[in-house]
PDB file of C-alpha atoms in Angstrom:
ATOM      1  CA  ILE W 108      29.551   3.345 -15.778  1.00 87.00           C
ATOM      2  CA  ALA W 109      29.354   6.714 -14.289  1.00 91.00           C
ATOM      3  CA  ALA W 110      26.670   7.149 -17.840  1.00 92.00           C
ATOM      4  CA  ALA W 111      24.556   4.012 -16.670  1.00 93.00           C
ATOM      5  CA  LYS W 112      24.458   5.577 -13.125  1.00 93.00           C
ATOM      6  CA  LYS W 113      22.852   8.492 -14.482  1.00 93.00           C
ATOM      7  CA  LEU W 114      20.708   6.545 -16.925  1.00 93.00           C
ATOM      8  CA  ASN W 115      19.435   4.609 -13.914  1.00 93.00           C
ATOM      9  CA  THR W 116      18.270   7.380 -11.904  1.00 92.00           C
ATOM     10  CA  ALA W 117      16.601   8.800 -14.981  1.00 92.00           C
ATOM     11  CA  SER W 118      14.590   5.441 -15.033  1.00 90.00           C
ATOM     12  CA  LYS W 119      16.300   4.433 -18.032  1.00 93.00           C
ATOM     13  CA  TYR W 120      16.941   0.859 -17.358  1.00 93.00           C
ATOM     14  CA  SER W 121      17.751  -0.310 -20.921  1.00 93.00           C
ATOM     15  CA  GLU W 122      19.815   2.282 -22.139  1.00 95.00           C
ATOM     16  CA  ALA W 123      21.784   2.001 -18.631  1.00 94.00           C
ATOM     17  CA  LEU W 124      21.982  -1.908 -19.367  1.00 94.00           C
ATOM     18  CA  ASN W 125      23.754  -0.963 -22.670  1.00 95.00           C
ATOM     19  CA  GLU W 126      25.924   1.342 -20.994  1.00 94.00           C
ATOM     20  CA  LEU W 127      27.161  -1.810 -18.787  1.00 94.00           C
ATOM     21  CA  ASN W 128      27.451  -4.070 -21.785  1.00 92.00           C
ATOM     22  CA  ASN W 129      29.790  -1.782 -23.432  1.00 91.00           C
ATOM     23  CA  SER W 130      31.711  -1.789 -20.054  1.00 90.00           C
ATOM     24  CA  LYS W 131      31.714  -5.565 -19.911  1.00 88.00           C
ATOM     25  CA  LEU W 132      33.276  -5.315 -23.748  1.00 88.00           C
ATOM     26  CA  ILE W 133      35.589  -2.828 -22.593  1.00 86.00           C
ATOM     27  CA  LEU W 134      36.714  -4.753 -19.678  1.00 83.00           C
ATOM     28  CA  SER W 135      37.310  -8.052 -21.732  1.00 81.00           C
ATOM     29  CA  SER W 136      40.078  -6.538 -23.753  1.00 81.00           C
ATOM     30  CA  PHE W 137      42.146  -6.572 -20.639  1.00 77.00           C
ATOM     31  CA  PRO W 138      42.214 -10.329 -19.714  1.00 69.00           C
ATOM     32  CA  GLU W 139      45.530 -10.149 -17.639  1.00 68.00           C
ATOM     33  CA  ALA W 140      44.901  -6.925 -15.867  1.00 64.00           C
ATOM     34  CA  ASN W 141      43.840  -7.266 -12.358  1.00 69.00           C
ATOM     35  CA  ILE W 142      40.235  -5.644 -12.214  1.00 76.00           C
ATOM     36  CA  LYS W 143      38.487  -8.751 -10.666  1.00 75.00           C
ATOM     37  CA  ASN W 144      36.813  -6.006  -8.383  1.00 79.00           C
ATOM     38  CA  GLU W 145      35.223  -3.955 -11.509  1.00 81.00           C
ATOM     39  CA  HIS W 146      34.327  -7.264 -13.187  1.00 83.00           C
ATOM     40  CA  GLU W 147      31.913  -8.350  -9.768  1.00 87.00           C
ATOM     41  CA  ILE W 148      30.236  -4.847  -9.505  1.00 89.00           C
ATOM     42  CA  LEU W 149      29.527  -4.812 -12.994  1.00 91.00           C
ATOM     43  CA  GLU W 150      28.086  -8.233 -12.893  1.00 92.00           C
ATOM     44  CA  THR W 151      25.816  -6.959  -9.833  1.00 93.00           C
ATOM     45  CA  ASN W 152      24.972  -3.902 -11.914  1.00 94.00           C
ATOM     46  CA  VAL W 153      23.894  -5.772 -14.642  1.00 95.00           C
ATOM     47  CA  SER W 154      21.653  -8.515 -12.626  1.00 95.00           C
ATOM     48  CA  LEU W 155      19.702  -5.512 -10.897  1.00 95.00           C
ATOM     49  CA  LEU W 156      19.463  -3.618 -14.100  1.00 95.00           C
ATOM     50  CA  ASN W 157      17.929  -7.127 -15.533  1.00 94.00           C
ATOM     51  CA  LYS W 158      15.580  -7.496 -12.281  1.00 94.00           C
ATOM     52  CA  LYS W 159      14.140  -3.810 -12.930  1.00 94.00           C
ATOM     53  CA  ILE W 160      13.455  -4.075 -16.363  1.00 94.00           C
ATOM     54  CA  SER W 161      11.647  -7.451 -16.040  1.00 92.00           C
ATOM     55  CA  SER W 162       9.804  -5.856 -13.043  1.00 93.00           C
ATOM     56  CA  ILE W 163       8.740  -2.590 -15.370  1.00 91.00           C
ATOM     57  CA  VAL W 164       5.886  -4.801 -17.256  1.00 87.00           C
ATOM     58  CA  LYS W 165       4.762  -6.205 -13.980  1.00 90.00           C
ATOM     59  CA  LEU W 166       4.835  -2.678 -12.423  1.00 91.00           C
ATOM     60  CA  ASN W 167       2.517  -1.533 -15.501  1.00 89.00           C
ATOM     61  CA  ASP W 168      -0.344  -4.138 -14.990  1.00 89.00           C
ATOM     62  CA  LEU W 169      -0.632  -3.732 -11.137  1.00 89.00           C
ATOM     63  CA  GLU W 170      -0.726   0.296 -11.878  1.00 89.00           C
ATOM     64  CA  ARG W 171      -3.515  -0.686 -14.343  1.00 88.00           C
ATOM     65  CA  GLU W 172      -5.157  -2.974 -11.809  1.00 88.00           C
ATOM     66  CA  ILE W 173      -5.421  -0.676  -8.768  1.00 85.00           C
ATOM     67  CA  ARG W 174      -6.835   1.682 -10.834  1.00 82.00           C
ATOM     68  CA  GLU W 175      -9.749  -0.558 -12.051  1.00 83.00           C
ATOM     69  CA  GLN W 176      -9.957  -1.603  -8.668  1.00 80.00           C
ATOM     70  CA  ASP W 177     -10.268   1.493  -7.258  1.00 76.00           C
ATOM     71  CA  ARG W 178     -12.416   2.679 -10.074  1.00 73.00           C
ATOM     72  CA  GLN W 179     -14.709  -0.384  -8.753  1.00 71.00           C
ATOM     73  CA  LEU W 180     -14.316   0.426  -5.207  1.00 68.00           C
ATOM     74  CA  SER W 181     -15.982   3.738  -5.904  1.00 64.00           C
ATOM     75  CA  ASN W 182     -19.009   2.269  -8.127  1.00 58.00           C
ATOM     76  CA  ILE W 183     -19.734   0.250  -5.436  1.00 57.00           C
ATOM     77  CA  ASN W 184     -23.347   0.899  -4.182  1.00 47.00           C
ATOM     78  CA  PHE W 185     -22.992   3.473  -1.197  1.00 53.00           C
ATOM     79  CA  SER W 186     -25.690   4.670   0.482  1.00 54.00           C
ATOM     80  CA  GLY W 187     -25.669   8.278  -0.988  1.00 53.00           C
ATOM     81  CA  ALA W 188     -24.765  10.065   2.783  1.00 59.00           C
ATOM     82  CA  GLU W 189     -22.918  13.073   2.351  1.00 60.00           C
ATOM     83  CA  ASN W 190     -19.609  12.896   3.107  1.00 72.00           C
ATOM     84  CA  SER W 191     -19.286   9.494   3.661  1.00 79.00           C
ATOM     85  CA  VAL W 192     -15.881   7.229   3.777  1.00 84.00           C
ATOM     86  CA  LEU W 193     -15.083   3.817   3.433  1.00 85.00           C
ATOM     87  CA  ILE W 194     -12.945   2.924   6.713  1.00 88.00           C
ATOM     88  CA  VAL W 195     -11.320  -0.631   7.018  1.00 89.00           C
ATOM     89  CA  ALA W 196      -9.411  -0.693  10.271  1.00 92.00           C
ATOM     90  CA  LYS W 197      -8.514  -3.446  12.596  1.00 93.00           C
ATOM     91  CA  VAL W 198     -10.516  -3.224  16.214  1.00 93.00           C
ATOM     92  CA  ILE W 199      -7.513  -2.830  18.763  1.00 92.00           C
ATOM     93  CA  LYS W 200      -9.687  -1.905  21.829  1.00 90.00           C
ATOM     94  CA  ILE W 201     -13.404  -1.521  23.415  1.00 89.00           C
ATOM     95  CA  VAL W 202     -13.862   1.859  25.114  1.00 85.00           C
ATOM     96  CA  GLU W 203     -17.740   1.291  25.595  1.00 80.00           C
ATOM     97  CA  PRO W 204     -20.054  -1.412  24.825  1.00 79.00           C
ATOM     98  CA  ASN W 205     -20.530   0.616  21.500  1.00 88.00           C
ATOM     99  CA  ILE W 206     -17.208   2.602  21.194  1.00 91.00           C
ATOM    100  CA  TYR W 207     -14.123   0.950  19.521  1.00 93.00           C
ATOM    101  CA  ILE W 208     -10.916   2.018  18.918  1.00 93.00           C
ATOM    102  CA  GLY W 209      -9.395   1.039  15.356  1.00 93.00           C
ATOM    103  CA  LYS W 210      -6.301   1.164  13.571  1.00 93.00           C
ATOM    104  CA  GLU W 211      -6.530   1.878   9.889  1.00 91.00           C
ATOM    105  CA  GLU W 212      -5.440  -0.834   7.603  1.00 85.00           C
ATOM    106  CA  GLY W 213      -2.763   1.046   5.238  1.00 78.00           C
ATOM    107  CA  THR W 214      -2.261   4.123   6.951  1.00 84.00           C
ATOM    108  CA  GLY W 215      -2.137   3.170  10.657  1.00 86.00           C
ATOM    109  CA  ASN W 216      -4.034   5.886  11.970  1.00 90.00           C
ATOM    110  CA  ILE W 217      -6.074   5.163  14.986  1.00 92.00           C
ATOM    111  CA  ILE W 218      -9.680   6.051  15.113  1.00 93.00           C
ATOM    112  CA  ALA W 219     -12.776   5.989  17.249  1.00 92.00           C
ATOM    113  CA  ILE W 220     -16.056   3.770  15.574  1.00 94.00           C
ATOM    114  CA  LYS W 221     -19.107   4.265  17.276  1.00 92.00           C
ATOM    115  CA  SER W 222     -21.422   1.326  16.512  1.00 91.00           C
ATOM    116  CA  ASN W 223     -24.519  -0.854  17.974  1.00 87.00           C
ATOM    117  CA  LYS W 224     -22.961  -3.989  16.459  1.00 88.00           C
ATOM    118  CA  ASN W 225     -20.820  -5.958  18.344  1.00 88.00           C
ATOM    119  CA  PHE W 226     -17.329  -6.042  17.068  1.00 91.00           C
ATOM    120  CA  LYS W 227     -14.337  -7.798  18.651  1.00 91.00           C
ATOM    121  CA  VAL W 228     -10.647  -7.219  19.478  1.00 91.00           C
ATOM    122  CA  GLY W 229      -8.585  -7.916  16.270  1.00 91.00           C
ATOM    123  CA  GLN W 230     -11.527  -7.937  13.838  1.00 91.00           C
ATOM    124  CA  VAL W 231     -10.709  -6.145  10.721  1.00 90.00           C
ATOM    125  CA  VAL W 232     -14.203  -3.950   9.915  1.00 90.00           C
ATOM    126  CA  ASN W 233     -14.784  -2.767   6.385  1.00 87.00           C
ATOM    127  CA  LEU W 234     -17.455  -0.180   7.187  1.00 87.00           C
ATOM    128  CA  GLU W 235     -18.757   3.519   5.440  1.00 85.00           C
ATOM    129  CA  CYS W 236     -18.664   6.134   7.868  1.00 88.00           C
ATOM    130  CA  ILE W 237     -19.353   9.704   8.080  1.00 88.00           C
ATOM    131  CA  THR W 238     -16.854  11.626  10.676  1.00 87.00           C
ATOM    132  CA  LYS W 239     -18.961  12.729  13.940  1.00 87.00           C
ATOM    133  CA  GLY W 240     -16.491  14.740  16.202  1.00 87.00           C
ATOM    134  CA  LYS W 241     -13.845  13.355  18.348  1.00 89.00           C
ATOM    135  CA  GLN W 242     -13.406  10.716  20.278  1.00 87.00           C
ATOM    136  CA  PRO W 243     -10.263  10.622  23.712  1.00 86.00           C
ATOM    137  CA  ILE W 244      -8.678   7.484  23.678  1.00 83.00           C
ATOM    138  CA  PRO W 245      -7.814   5.404  27.149  1.00 77.00           C
ATOM    139  CA  ASP W 246      -3.698   5.059  28.067  1.00 72.00           C
ATOM    140  CA  GLU W 247      -1.990   2.119  29.593  1.00 70.00           C
ATOM    141  CA  ASN W 248      -4.143   2.460  32.602  1.00 66.00           C
ATOM    142  CA  ASP W 249      -7.697   2.510  30.776  1.00 65.00           C
ATOM    143  CA  ASN W 250      -7.669   6.170  31.953  1.00 65.00           C
ATOM    144  CA  LEU W 251      -9.024   8.929  28.979  1.00 63.00           C
ATOM    145  CA  GLY W 252      -6.071  10.389  28.701  1.00 64.00           C
ATOM    146  CA  ASP W 253      -5.415  13.776  26.263  1.00 67.00           C
ATOM    147  CA  ALA W 254      -4.670  11.898  23.210  1.00 79.00           C
ATOM    148  CA  ILE W 255      -8.043  12.659  20.849  1.00 88.00           C
ATOM    149  CA  VAL W 256      -8.769  10.858  17.567  1.00 91.00           C
ATOM    150  CA  PRO W 257     -11.776  11.323  14.769  1.00 91.00           C
ATOM    151  CA  LEU W 258     -14.672   9.534  15.572  1.00 92.00           C
ATOM    152  CA  TYR W 259     -16.857   7.717  12.854  1.00 92.00           C
ATOM    153  CA  ILE W 260     -20.119   6.584  13.375  1.00 91.00           C
ATOM    154  CA  PRO W 261     -21.273   3.912  10.398  1.00 89.00           C
ATOM    155  CA  VAL W 262     -24.093   5.148   8.141  1.00 83.00           C
ATOM    156  CA  LEU W 263     -25.791   1.874   8.717  1.00 75.00           C
ATOM    157  CA  ASP W 264     -26.210   2.254  11.848  1.00 63.00           C
ATOM    158  CA  ARG W 265     -27.093   6.249  11.223  1.00 51.00           C
ATOM    159  CA  THR W 266     -29.875   5.470   9.014  1.00 44.00           C
ATOM    160  CA  GLU W 267     -30.894   2.024  10.927  1.00 41.00           C
ATOM    161  CA  THR W 268     -31.070   0.942   7.187  1.00 39.00           C
ATOM    162  CA  ASP W 269     -29.231  -2.547   5.737  1.00 41.00           C
ATOM    163  CA  ASN W 270     -27.673  -2.809   2.833  1.00 41.00           C
ATOM    164  CA  SER W 271     -26.775  -6.500   1.592  1.00 41.00           C
ATOM    165  CA  GLU W 272     -24.419  -8.884   2.948  1.00 41.00           C
ATOM    166  CA  LEU W 273     -23.084  -9.259  -0.736  1.00 44.00           C
ATOM    167  CA  THR W 274     -22.121  -5.583  -1.021  1.00 55.00           C
ATOM    168  CA  SER W 275     -20.405  -5.513   1.806  1.00 62.00           C
ATOM    169  CA  SER W 276     -18.325  -8.765   1.254  1.00 66.00           C
ATOM    170  CA  GLU W 277     -17.734  -6.615  -1.853  1.00 68.00           C
ATOM    171  CA  LYS W 278     -16.492  -3.943  -1.002  1.00 72.00           C
ATOM    172  CA  GLN W 279     -14.065  -6.215   1.715  1.00 74.00           C
ATOM    173  CA  GLY W 280     -13.031  -8.429  -1.392  1.00 78.00           C
ATOM    174  CA  ILE W 281     -11.876  -5.287  -3.693  1.00 78.00           C
ATOM    175  CA  SER W 282     -10.164  -3.909  -0.293  1.00 79.00           C
ATOM    176  CA  GLU W 283      -8.251  -6.787   0.521  1.00 83.00           C
ATOM    177  CA  ARG W 284      -7.259  -7.365  -3.174  1.00 85.00           C
ATOM    178  CA  LEU W 285      -6.166  -3.759  -3.507  1.00 84.00           C
ATOM    179  CA  ARG W 286      -4.017  -3.549  -0.540  1.00 86.00           C
ATOM    180  CA  ASN W 287      -2.379  -6.779  -1.707  1.00 89.00           C
ATOM    181  CA  LEU W 288      -1.625  -4.901  -5.164  1.00 88.00           C
ATOM    182  CA  LYS W 289      -0.644  -1.657  -3.666  1.00 88.00           C
ATOM    183  CA  ASN W 290       1.492  -4.067  -1.423  1.00 89.00           C
ATOM    184  CA  GLN W 291       3.453  -5.613  -4.799  1.00 91.00           C
ATOM    185  CA  LYS W 292       3.652  -2.213  -6.249  1.00 90.00           C
ATOM    186  CA  SER W 293       5.642  -0.710  -2.899  1.00 90.00           C
ATOM    187  CA  LYS W 294       8.181  -3.450  -3.262  1.00 91.00           C
ATOM    188  CA  ILE W 295       8.560  -3.279  -6.904  1.00 92.00           C
ATOM    189  CA  ASP W 296       8.782   0.893  -6.328  1.00 91.00           C
ATOM    190  CA  SER W 297      11.480  -0.253  -3.634  1.00 92.00           C
ATOM    191  CA  LEU W 298      13.608  -2.100  -6.222  1.00 92.00           C
ATOM    192  CA  LEU W 299      13.592   0.332  -8.546  1.00 92.00           C
ATOM    193  CA  SER W 300      14.957   2.995  -6.309  1.00 91.00           C
ATOM    194  CA  ILE W 301      18.052   0.942  -5.669  1.00 92.00           C
ATOM    195  CA  ASN W 302      20.899   3.174  -7.053  1.00 92.00           C
ATOM    196  CA  LEU W 303      23.743   1.160  -9.091  1.00 92.00           C
ATOM    197  CA  LEU W 304      26.990   0.263  -7.550  1.00 89.00           C
TER     198      LEU W 304
END
């Protein structure tokens, strides 16, 4: 069991499972002994390792698709603006008619977006932006407090040009898919990090 724990820590799940199967054989040589607790621990560990082994194939597929989606997202027609970044955020507050406070998807960072478009609270925006300084954000009483967040301006607002809606929806679709893939990978990573009993 000690050997299996070391192998599990080194992500050698099949080898760890072999060690536990050997342990089960050893325990079966003592049918009269009062070792029910050891049997239960072994069975729990065997079950966990079987789940880890079956998850490895899925994890490899997820990582490959995440790389493909990342590559695809970076190849979508950006405007070519220098230092532009893709912002995906949920609007949580409107400070002024054209300044929106948002919470970034994935990181949870609070940011500000200055845009001529009419966004609504709760709307998820997907924009190519450039950084344009800082923006103070209001506290609970709507007074501008000491908290300052990065301010972004969408490239389309800055250049007053418009890309096709298809490009925007493609970006949104790929970002959504990427987010789902990363969530799935995170769950498998959590499973793989569990230690044996």
